[in-house]
Rosetta silent file (secondary structure, phi, psi, omega in degrees, C-alpha in Angstrom):
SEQUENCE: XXXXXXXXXXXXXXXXXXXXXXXXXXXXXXXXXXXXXXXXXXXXXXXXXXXXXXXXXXXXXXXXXXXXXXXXXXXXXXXXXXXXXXXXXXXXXXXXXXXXXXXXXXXXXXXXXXXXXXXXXXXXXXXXXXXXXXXXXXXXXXXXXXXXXXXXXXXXXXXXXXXXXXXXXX
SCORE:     score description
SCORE:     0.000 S_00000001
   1 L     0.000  -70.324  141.877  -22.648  -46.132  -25.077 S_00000001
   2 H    11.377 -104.172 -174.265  -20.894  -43.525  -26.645 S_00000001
   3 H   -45.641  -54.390 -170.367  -23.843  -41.535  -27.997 S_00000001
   4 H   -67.680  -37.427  163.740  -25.677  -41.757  -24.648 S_00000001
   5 H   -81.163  -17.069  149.192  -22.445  -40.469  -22.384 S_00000001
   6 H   -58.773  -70.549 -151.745  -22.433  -37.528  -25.628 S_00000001
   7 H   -75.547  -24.384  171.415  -25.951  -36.482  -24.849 S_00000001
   8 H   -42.426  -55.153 -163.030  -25.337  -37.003  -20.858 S_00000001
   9 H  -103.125   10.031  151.158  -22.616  -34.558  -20.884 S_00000001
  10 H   -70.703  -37.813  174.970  -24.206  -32.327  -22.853 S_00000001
  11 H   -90.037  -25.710  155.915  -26.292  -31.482  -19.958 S_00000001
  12 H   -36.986  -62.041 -173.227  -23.337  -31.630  -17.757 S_00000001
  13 H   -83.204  -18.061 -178.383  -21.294  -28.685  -19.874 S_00000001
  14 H   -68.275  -78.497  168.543  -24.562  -26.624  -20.400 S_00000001
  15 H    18.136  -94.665  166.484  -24.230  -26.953  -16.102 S_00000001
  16 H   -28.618  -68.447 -178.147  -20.916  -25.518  -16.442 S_00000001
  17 H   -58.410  -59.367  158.899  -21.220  -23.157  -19.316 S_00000001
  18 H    14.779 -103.608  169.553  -24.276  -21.694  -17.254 S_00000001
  19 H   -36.340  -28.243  173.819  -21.589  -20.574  -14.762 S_00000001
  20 H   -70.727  -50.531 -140.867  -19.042  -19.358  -17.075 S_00000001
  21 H   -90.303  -31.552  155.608  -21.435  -16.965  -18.710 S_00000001
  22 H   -20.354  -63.579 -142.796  -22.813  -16.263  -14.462 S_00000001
  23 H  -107.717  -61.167  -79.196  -19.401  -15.429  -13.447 S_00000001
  24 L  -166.380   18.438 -171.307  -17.051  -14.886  -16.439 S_00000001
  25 L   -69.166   22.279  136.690  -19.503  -13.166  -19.019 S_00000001
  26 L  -119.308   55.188  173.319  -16.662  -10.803  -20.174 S_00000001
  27 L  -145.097  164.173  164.768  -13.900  -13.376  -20.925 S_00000001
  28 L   -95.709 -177.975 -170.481  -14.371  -15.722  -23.752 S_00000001
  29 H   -84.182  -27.034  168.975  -14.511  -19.102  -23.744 S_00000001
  30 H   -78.344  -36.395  176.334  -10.427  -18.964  -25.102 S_00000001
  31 H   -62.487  -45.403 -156.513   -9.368  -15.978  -22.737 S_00000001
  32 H   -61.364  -85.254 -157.995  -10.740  -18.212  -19.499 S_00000001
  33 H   -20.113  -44.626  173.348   -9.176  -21.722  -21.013 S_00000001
  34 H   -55.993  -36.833 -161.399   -5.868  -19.182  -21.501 S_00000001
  35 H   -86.331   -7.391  174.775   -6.179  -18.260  -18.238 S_00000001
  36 H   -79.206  -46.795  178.454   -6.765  -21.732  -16.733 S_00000001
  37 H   -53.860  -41.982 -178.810   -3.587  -22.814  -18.660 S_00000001
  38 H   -73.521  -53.499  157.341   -1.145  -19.712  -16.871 S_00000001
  39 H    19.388  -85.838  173.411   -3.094  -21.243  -13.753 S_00000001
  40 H   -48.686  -47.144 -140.496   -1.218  -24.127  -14.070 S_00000001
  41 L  -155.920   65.090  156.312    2.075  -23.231  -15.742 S_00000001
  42 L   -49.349  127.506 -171.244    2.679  -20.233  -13.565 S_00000001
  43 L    88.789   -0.863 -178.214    5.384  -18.778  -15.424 S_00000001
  44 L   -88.771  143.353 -167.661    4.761  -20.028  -18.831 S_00000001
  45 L   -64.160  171.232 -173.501    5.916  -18.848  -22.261 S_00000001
  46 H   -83.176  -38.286 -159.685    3.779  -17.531  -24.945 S_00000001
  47 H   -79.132  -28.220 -166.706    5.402  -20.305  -27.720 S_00000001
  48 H   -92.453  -26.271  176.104    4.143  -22.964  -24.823 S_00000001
  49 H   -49.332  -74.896  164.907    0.646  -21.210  -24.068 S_00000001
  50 H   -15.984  -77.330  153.107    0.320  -21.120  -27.885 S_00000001
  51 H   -12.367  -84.511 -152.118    0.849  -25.062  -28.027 S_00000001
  52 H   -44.881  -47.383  163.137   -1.079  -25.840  -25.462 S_00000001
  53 H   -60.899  -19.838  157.950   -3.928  -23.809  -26.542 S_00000001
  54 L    80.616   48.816  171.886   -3.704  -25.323  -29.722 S_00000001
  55 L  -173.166  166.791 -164.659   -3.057  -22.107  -31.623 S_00000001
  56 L   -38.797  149.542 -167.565   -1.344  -19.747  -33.607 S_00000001
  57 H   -70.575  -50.574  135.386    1.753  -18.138  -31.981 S_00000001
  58 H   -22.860  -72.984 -175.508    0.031  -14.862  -33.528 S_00000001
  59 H   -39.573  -62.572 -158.492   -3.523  -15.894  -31.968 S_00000001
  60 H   -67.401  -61.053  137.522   -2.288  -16.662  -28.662 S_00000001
  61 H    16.688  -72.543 -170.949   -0.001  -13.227  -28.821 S_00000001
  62 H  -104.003   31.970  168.755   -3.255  -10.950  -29.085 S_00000001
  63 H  -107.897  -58.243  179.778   -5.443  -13.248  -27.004 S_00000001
  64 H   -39.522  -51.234 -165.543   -2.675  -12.375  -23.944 S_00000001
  65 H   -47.625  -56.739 -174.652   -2.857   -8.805  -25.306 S_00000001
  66 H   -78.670  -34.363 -179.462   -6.735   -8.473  -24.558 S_00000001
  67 H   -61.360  -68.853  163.254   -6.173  -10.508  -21.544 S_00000001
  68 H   -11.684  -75.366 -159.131   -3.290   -8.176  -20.408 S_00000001
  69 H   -69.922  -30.198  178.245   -5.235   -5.363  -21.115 S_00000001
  70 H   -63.242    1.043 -169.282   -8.620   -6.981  -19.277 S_00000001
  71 L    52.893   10.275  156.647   -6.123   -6.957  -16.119 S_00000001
  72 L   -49.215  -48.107 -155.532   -6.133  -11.078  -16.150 S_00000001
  73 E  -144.478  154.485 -174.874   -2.693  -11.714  -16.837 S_00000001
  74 E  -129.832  165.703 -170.829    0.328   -9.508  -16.229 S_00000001
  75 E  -140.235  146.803 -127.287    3.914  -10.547  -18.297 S_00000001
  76 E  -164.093  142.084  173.714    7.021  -10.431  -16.632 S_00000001
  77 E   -71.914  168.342  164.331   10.313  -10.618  -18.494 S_00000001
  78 L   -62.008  139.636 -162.884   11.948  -14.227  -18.355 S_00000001
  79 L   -94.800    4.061  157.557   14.361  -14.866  -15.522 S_00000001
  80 L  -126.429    7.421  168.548   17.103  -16.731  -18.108 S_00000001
  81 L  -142.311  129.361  165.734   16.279  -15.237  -21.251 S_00000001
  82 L   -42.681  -49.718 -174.411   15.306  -11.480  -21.285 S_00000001
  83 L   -78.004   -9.923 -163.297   13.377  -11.782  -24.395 S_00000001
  84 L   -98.779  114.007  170.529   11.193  -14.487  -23.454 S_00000001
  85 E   -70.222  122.831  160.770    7.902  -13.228  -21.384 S_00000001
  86 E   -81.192  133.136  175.658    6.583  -15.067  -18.346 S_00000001
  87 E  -115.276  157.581 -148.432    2.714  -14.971  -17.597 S_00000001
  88 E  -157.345  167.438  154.412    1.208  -14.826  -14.200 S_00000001
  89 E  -117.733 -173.969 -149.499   -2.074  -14.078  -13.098 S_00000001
  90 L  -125.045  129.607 -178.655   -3.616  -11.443  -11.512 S_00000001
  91 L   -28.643  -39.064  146.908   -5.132  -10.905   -8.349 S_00000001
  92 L   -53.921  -54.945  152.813   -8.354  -10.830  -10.546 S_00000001
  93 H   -18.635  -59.748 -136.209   -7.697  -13.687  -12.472 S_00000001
  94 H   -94.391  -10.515  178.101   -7.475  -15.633   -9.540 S_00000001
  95 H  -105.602  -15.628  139.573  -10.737  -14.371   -7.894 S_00000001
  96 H   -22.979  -64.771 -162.116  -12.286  -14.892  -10.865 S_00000001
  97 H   -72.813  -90.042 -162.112  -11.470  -18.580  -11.277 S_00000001
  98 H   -21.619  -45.844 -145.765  -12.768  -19.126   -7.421 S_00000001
  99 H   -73.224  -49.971 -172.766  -15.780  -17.158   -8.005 S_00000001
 100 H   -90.031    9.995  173.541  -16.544  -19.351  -10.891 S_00000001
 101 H   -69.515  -47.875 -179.083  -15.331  -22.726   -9.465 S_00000001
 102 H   -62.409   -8.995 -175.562  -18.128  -21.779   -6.577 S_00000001
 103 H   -73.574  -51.891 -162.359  -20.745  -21.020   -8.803 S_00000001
 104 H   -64.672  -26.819 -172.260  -20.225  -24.055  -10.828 S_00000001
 105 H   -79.472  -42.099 -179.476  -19.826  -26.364   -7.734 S_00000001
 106 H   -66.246  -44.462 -152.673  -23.219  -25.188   -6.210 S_00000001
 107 H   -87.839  -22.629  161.303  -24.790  -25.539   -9.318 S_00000001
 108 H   -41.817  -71.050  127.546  -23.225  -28.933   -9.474 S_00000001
 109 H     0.178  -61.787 -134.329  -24.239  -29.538   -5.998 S_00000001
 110 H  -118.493  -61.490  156.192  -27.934  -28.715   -6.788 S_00000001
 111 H   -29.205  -64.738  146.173  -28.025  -31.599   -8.991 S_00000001
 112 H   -17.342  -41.910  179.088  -26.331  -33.696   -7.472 S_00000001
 113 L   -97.627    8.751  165.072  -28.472  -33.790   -4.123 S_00000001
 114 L  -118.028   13.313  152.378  -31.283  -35.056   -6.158 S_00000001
 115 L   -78.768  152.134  170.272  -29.219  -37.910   -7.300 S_00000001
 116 L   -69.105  173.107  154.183  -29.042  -41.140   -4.941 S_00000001
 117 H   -68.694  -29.949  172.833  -25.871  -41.929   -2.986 S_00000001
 118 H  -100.427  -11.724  167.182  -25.439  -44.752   -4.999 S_00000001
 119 H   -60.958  -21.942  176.154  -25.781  -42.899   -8.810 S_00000001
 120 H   -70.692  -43.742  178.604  -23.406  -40.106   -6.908 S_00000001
 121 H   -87.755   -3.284  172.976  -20.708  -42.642   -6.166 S_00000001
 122 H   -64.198  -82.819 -179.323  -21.375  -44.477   -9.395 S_00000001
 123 H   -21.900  -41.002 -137.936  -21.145  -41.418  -11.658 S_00000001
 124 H   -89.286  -61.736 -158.074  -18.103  -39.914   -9.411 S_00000001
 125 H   -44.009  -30.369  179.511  -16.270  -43.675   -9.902 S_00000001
 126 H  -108.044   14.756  175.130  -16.619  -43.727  -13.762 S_00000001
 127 H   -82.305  -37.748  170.794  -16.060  -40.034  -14.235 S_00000001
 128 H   -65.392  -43.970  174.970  -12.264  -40.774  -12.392 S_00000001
 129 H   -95.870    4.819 -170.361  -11.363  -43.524  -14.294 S_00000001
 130 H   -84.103  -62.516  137.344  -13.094  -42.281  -17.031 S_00000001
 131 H   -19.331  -50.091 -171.135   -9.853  -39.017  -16.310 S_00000001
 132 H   -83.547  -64.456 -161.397   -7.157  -41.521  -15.544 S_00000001
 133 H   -31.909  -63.158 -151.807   -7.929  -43.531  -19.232 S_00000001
 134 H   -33.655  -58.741 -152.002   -8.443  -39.847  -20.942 S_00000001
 135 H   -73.045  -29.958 -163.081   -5.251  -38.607  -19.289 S_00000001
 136 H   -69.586  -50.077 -171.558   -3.325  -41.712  -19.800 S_00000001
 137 H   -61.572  -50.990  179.407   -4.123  -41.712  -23.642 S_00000001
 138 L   -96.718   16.223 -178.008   -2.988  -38.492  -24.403 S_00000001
 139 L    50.262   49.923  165.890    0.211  -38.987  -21.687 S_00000001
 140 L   -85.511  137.672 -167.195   -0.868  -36.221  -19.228 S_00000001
 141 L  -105.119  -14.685 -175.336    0.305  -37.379  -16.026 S_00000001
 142 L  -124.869  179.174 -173.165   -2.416  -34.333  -13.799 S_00000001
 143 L   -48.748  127.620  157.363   -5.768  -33.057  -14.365 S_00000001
 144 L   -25.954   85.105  111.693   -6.682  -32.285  -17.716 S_00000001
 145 L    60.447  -33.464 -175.429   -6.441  -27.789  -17.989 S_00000001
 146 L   -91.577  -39.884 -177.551  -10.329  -27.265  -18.058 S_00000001
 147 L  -101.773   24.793 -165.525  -10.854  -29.211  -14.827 S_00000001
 148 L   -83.457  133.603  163.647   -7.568  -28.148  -13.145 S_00000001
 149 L  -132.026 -155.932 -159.769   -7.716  -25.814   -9.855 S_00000001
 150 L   -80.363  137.150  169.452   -5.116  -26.458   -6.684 S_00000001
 151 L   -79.105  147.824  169.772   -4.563  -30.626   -6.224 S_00000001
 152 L  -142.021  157.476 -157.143   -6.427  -32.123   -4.260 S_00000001
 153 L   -87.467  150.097 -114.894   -5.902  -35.558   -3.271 S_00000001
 154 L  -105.031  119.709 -170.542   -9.027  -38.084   -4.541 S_00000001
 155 L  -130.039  127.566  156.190  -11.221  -38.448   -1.269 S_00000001
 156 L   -73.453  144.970  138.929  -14.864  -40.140   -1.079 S_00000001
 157 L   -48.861  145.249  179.892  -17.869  -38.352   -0.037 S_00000001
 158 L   -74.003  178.890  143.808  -19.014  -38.158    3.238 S_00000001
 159 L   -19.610  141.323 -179.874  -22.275  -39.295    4.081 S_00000001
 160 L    41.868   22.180 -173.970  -24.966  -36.902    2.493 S_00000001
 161 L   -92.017  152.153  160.269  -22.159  -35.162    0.627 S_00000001
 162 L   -87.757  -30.080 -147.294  -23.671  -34.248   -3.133 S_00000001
 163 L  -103.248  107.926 -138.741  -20.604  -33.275   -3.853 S_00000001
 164 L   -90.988  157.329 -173.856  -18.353  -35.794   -5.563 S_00000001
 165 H   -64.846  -23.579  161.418  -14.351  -34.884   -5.423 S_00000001
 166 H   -72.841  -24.130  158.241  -14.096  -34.528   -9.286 S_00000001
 167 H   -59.743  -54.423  165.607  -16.498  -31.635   -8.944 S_00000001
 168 H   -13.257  -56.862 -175.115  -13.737  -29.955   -5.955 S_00000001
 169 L  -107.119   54.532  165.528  -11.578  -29.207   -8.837 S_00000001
 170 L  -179.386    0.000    0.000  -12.626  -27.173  -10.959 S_00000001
């Protein structure tokens, strides 16, 4: 089962990457993922990006730096410690991420409507709990950082919808 959900979602993230390199062709695949992470954790420190990101305090440091300078992220002193920098995003950033959540959802979408209504609600049912397990495992209580945009609360498709509610976010 395993190998066969590996080679599945291999065509799933080509999907995706697709869009990334559409809309986001001058970010890397670690500047967007940084920038999905300040996303989240509006306000967040460089030692917790770093973490999060699963790299050096260095790395993460000149990854903001090019980001900074790319007009993604802007850094704001800390509002209880002076020394400690806050990161925000940038009106760009943020028109960014939409551009490429729509890209990705149409291209999603476009799959999707040549699936049946019942492989669309199959897929969308074991892709959620397939999320809740994930998230559960590593003791994330919200959406996993790659597939996070604004919550939205877990809805079926309508009738004819392609579009299953785990695509919506992200």
């Amino acid at each position: 089962m395993a190998a066969e959900l590996d080679g599945a979602t291999g065509t799933l993230l080509s999907v995706w990457e697709a869009a990334r390199e559409n809309t986001t062709s001058r970010l890397s695949g670690a500047q967007l993922r940084a920038v999905m992470v300040v996303e989240r954790y509006d306000g967040i420190n460089l030692r917790r990006l770093a973490a999060l990101l699963n790299m050096l305090l260095s790395s993460a440091s000149r990854l903001c730096d090019r980001l900074v300078a790319a007009g993604m992220l802007e850094r704001e002193p800390g509002r209880s410690d002076r020394r400690e920098i806050a990161l925000h995003l940038t009106p760009e950033s943020i028109r960014l991420l939409a551009e490429l959540r729509r890209d990705r959802r149409q291209r999603l979408a476009d799959v999707l409507a040549g699936m049946s209504g019942e492989g669309r609600q199959a897929l969308l049912r074991g892709l959620v709990e397939f999320d809740r397990v994930a998230r559960a495992r590593e003791g994330e209580t919200g959406p996993a950082v790659e597939f996070r945009s604004a919550p939205h609360p877990p809805t079926q498709p309508g009738p004819g919808s392609a579009e299953p509610p785990a695509a919506r976010s992200a």
